[in-house]
PDB file of C-alpha atoms in Angstrom:
ATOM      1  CA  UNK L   1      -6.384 -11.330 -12.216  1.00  0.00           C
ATOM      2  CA  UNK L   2      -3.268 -13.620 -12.507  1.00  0.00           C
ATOM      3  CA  UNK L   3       0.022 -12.292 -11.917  1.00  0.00           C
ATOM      4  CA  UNK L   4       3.124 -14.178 -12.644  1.00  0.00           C
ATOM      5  CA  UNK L   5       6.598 -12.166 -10.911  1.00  0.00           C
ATOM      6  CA  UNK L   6      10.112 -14.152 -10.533  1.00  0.00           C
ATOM      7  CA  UNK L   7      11.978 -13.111  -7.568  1.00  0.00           C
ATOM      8  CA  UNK L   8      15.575 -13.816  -6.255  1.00  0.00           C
ATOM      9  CA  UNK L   9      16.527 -13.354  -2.222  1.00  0.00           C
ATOM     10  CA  UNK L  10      18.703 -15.013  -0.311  1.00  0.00           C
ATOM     11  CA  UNK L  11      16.837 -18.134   0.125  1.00  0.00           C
ATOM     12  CA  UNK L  12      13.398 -19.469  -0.603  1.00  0.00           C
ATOM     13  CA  UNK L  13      11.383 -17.743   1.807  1.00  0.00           C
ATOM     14  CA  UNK L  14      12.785 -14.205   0.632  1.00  0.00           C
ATOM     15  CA  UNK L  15      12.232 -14.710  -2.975  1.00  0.00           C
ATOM     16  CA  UNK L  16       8.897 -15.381  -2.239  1.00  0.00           C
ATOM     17  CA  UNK L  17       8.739 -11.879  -0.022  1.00  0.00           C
ATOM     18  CA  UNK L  18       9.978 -10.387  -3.112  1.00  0.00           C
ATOM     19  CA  UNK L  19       7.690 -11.636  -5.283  1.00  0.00           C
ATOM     20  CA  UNK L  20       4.857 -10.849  -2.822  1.00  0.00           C
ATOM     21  CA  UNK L  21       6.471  -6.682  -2.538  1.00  0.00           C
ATOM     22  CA  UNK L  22       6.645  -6.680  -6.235  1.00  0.00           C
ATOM     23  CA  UNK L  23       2.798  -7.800  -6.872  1.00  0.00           C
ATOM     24  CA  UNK L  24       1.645  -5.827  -4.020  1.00  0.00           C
ATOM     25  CA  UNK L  25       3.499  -2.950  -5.051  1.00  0.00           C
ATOM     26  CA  UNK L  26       4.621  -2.181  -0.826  1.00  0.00           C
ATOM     27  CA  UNK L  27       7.772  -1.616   0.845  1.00  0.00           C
ATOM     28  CA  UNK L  28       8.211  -3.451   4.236  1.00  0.00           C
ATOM     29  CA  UNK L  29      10.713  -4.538   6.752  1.00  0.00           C
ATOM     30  CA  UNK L  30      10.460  -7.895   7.987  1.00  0.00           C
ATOM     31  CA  UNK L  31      10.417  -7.187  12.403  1.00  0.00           C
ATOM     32  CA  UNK L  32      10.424 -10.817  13.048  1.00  0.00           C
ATOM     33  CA  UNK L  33      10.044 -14.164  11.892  1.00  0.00           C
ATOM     34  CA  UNK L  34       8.809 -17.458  13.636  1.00  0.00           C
ATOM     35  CA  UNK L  35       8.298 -20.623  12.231  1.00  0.00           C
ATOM     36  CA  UNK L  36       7.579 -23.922  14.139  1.00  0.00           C
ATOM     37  CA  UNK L  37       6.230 -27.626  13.717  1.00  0.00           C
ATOM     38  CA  UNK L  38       2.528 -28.331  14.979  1.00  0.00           C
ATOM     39  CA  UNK L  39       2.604 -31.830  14.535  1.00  0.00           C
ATOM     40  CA  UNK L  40       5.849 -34.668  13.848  1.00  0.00           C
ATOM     41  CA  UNK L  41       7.015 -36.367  10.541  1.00  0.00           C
ATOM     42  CA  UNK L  42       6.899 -36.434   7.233  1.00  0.00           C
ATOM     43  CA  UNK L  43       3.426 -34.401   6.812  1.00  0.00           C
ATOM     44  CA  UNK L  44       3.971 -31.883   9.608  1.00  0.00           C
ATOM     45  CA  UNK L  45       2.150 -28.847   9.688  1.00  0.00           C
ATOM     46  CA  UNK L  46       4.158 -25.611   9.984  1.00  0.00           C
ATOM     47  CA  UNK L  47       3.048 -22.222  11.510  1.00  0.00           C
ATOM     48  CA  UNK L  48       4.764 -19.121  10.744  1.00  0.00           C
ATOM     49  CA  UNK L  49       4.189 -15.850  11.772  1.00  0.00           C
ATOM     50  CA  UNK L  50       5.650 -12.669  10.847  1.00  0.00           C
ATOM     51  CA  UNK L  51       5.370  -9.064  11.882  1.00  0.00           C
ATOM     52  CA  UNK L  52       6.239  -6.142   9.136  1.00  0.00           C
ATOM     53  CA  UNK L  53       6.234  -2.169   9.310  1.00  0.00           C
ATOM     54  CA  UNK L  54       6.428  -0.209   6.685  1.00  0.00           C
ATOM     55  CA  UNK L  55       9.842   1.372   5.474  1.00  0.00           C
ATOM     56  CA  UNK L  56      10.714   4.733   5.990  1.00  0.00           C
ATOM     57  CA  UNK L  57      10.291   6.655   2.467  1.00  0.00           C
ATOM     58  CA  UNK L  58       8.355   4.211   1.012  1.00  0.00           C
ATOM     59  CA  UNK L  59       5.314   4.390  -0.741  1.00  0.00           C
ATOM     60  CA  UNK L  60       3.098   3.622   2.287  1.00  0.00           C
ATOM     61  CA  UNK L  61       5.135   4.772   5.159  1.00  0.00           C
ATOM     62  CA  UNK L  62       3.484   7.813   6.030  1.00  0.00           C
ATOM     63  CA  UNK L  63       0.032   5.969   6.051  1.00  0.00           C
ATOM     64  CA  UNK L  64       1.218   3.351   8.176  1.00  0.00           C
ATOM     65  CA  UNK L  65       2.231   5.850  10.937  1.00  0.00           C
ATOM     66  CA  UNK L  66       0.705   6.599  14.461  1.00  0.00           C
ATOM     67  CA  UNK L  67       0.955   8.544  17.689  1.00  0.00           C
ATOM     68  CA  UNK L  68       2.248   7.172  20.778  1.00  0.00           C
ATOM     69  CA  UNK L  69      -0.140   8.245  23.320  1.00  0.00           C
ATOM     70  CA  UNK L  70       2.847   8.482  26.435  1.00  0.00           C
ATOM     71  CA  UNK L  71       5.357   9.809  24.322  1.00  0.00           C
ATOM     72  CA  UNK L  72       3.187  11.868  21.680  1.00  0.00           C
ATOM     73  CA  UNK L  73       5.909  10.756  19.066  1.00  0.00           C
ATOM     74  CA  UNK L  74       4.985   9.654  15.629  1.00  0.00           C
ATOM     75  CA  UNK L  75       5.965   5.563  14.681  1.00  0.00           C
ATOM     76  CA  UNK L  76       5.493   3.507  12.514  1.00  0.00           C
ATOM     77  CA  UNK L  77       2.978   0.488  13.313  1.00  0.00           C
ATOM     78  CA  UNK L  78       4.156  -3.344  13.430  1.00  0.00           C
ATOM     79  CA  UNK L  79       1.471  -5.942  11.557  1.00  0.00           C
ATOM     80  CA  UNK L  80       1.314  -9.207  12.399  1.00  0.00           C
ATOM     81  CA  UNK L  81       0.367 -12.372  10.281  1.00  0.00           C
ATOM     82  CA  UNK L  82       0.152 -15.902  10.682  1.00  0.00           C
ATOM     83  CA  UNK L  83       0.071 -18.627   8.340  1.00  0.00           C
ATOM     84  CA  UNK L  84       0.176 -23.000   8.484  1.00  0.00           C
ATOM     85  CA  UNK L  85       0.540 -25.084   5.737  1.00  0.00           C
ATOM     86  CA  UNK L  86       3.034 -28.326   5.308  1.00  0.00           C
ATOM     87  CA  UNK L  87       5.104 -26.546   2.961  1.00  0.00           C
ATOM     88  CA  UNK L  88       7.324 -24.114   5.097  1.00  0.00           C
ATOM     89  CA  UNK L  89       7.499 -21.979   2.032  1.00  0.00           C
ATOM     90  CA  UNK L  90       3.442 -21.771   1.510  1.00  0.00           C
ATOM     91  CA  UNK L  91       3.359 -21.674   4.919  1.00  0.00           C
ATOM     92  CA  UNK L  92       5.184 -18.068   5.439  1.00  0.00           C
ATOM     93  CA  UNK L  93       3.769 -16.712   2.330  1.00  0.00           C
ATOM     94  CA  UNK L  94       0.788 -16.890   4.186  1.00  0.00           C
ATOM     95  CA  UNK L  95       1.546 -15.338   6.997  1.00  0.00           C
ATOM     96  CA  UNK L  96       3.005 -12.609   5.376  1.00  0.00           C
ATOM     97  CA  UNK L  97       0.432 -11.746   3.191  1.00  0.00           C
ATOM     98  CA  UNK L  98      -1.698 -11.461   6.244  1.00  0.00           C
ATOM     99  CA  UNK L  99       0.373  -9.203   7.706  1.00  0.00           C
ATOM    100  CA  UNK L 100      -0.101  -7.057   4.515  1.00  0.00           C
ATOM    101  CA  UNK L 101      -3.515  -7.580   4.049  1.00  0.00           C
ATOM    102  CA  UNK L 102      -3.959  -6.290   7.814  1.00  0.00           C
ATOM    103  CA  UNK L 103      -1.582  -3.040   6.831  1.00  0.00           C
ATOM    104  CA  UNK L 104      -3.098  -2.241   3.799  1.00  0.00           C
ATOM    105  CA  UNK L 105      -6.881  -2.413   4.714  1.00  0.00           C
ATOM    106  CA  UNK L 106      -5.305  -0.141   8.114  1.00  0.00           C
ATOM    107  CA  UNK L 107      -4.189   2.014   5.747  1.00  0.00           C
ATOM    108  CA  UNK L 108      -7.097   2.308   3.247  1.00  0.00           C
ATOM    109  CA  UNK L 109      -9.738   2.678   6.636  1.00  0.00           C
ATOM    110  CA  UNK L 110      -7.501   5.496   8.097  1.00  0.00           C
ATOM    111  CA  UNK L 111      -7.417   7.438   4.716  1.00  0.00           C
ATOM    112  CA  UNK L 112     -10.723   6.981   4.264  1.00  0.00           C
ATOM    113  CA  UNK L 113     -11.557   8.932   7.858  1.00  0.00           C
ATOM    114  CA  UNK L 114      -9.284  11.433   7.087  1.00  0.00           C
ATOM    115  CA  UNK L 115     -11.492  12.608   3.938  1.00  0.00           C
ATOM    116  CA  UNK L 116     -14.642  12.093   5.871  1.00  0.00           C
ATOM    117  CA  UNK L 117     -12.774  14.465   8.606  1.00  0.00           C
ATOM    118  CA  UNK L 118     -11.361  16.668   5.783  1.00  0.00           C
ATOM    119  CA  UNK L 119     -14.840  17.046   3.959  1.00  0.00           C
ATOM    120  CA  UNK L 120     -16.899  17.675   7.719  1.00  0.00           C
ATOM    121  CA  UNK L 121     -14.475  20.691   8.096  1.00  0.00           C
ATOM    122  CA  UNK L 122     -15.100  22.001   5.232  1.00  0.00           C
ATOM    123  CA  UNK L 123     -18.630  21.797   5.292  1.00  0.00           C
ATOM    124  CA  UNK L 124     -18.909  22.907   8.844  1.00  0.00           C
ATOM    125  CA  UNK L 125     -16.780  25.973   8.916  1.00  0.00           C
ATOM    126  CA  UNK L 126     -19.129  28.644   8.220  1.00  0.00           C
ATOM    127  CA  UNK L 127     -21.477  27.443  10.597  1.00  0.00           C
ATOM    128  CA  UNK L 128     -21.902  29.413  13.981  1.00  0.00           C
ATOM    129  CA  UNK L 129     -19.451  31.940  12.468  1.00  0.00           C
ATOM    130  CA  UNK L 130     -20.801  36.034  13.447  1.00  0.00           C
ATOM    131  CA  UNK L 131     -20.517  38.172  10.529  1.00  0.00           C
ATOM    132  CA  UNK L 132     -21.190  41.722   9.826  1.00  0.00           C
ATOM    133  CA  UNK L 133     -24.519  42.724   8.544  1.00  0.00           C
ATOM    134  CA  UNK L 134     -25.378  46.268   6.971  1.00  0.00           C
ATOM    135  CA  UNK L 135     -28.950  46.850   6.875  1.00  0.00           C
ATOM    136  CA  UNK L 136     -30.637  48.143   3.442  1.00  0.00           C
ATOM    137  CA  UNK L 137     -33.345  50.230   5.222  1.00  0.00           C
ATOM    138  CA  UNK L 138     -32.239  53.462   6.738  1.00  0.00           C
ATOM    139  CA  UNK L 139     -33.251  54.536  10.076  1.00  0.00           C
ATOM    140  CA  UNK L 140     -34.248  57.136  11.807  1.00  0.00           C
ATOM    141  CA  UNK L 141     -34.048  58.652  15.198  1.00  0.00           C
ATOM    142  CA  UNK L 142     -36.628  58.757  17.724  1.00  0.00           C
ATOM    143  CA  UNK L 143     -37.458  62.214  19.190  1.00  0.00           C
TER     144      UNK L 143
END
């Protein structure tokens, strides 16, 4: 499936995040950006590499969220991507939709243990449980 979305940002590399959100249909925060030359001249490779999280009240926020294990808060996680091309342009589109291919498929394994978790407990919860049994057969005492 082709998609074809037009996108506006404040430069070249921001339209294309846009355009990539739109598609995608996720709401991130860019946490960092880093883009530098591999190689020298007029055909030099460039690496980028980005780290998102997902926005608070977006539609994937409360997916993308996990415990700290000193603090016991909840936060959101950070996804990194990386991307080279020797278009600078190509070259962070790449790396971002790496960082949101890593988020998503997070996302999508974690809610997928949750129902298997969800469906073991309810299977499992009459199991081992005592109840009260009131025998048919009347009885009668022993002289």
């Amino acid at each position: 499936v082709e998609r074809y979305v037009a996108a506006t940002g404040t430069g070249p590399v921001d339209a294309v995040y846009k355009a990539i959100d739109q598609i995608v249909g996720v709401s991130v925060e860019l946490e960092s950006y880093q883009l530098s030359s591999v190689t020298e001249g007029i055909e030099a490779l460039a690496t980028t590499r980005v780290s998102i999280q997902a926005k608070r009240g977006g539609p994937n926020d409360d997916a993308s969220t996990s415990m700290d294990a000193q603090t016991g808060l909840e936060k959101l996680r950070r996804f990194s991507g990386s991307g080279s091309d020797n278009d600078i342009v190509t070259s962070s589109a790449r790396a971002y939709v790496s960082a949101l291919n890593k988020m998503l498929s997070w996302t999508m394994r974690r809610n997928m243990l949750q129902q298997e978790t969800q469906k073991e407990e309810d299977t499992s919860s009459n199991i081992g449980d005592a109840q009260a049994f009131q025998s048919p057969v009347n009885t009668v005492p022993m002289s």
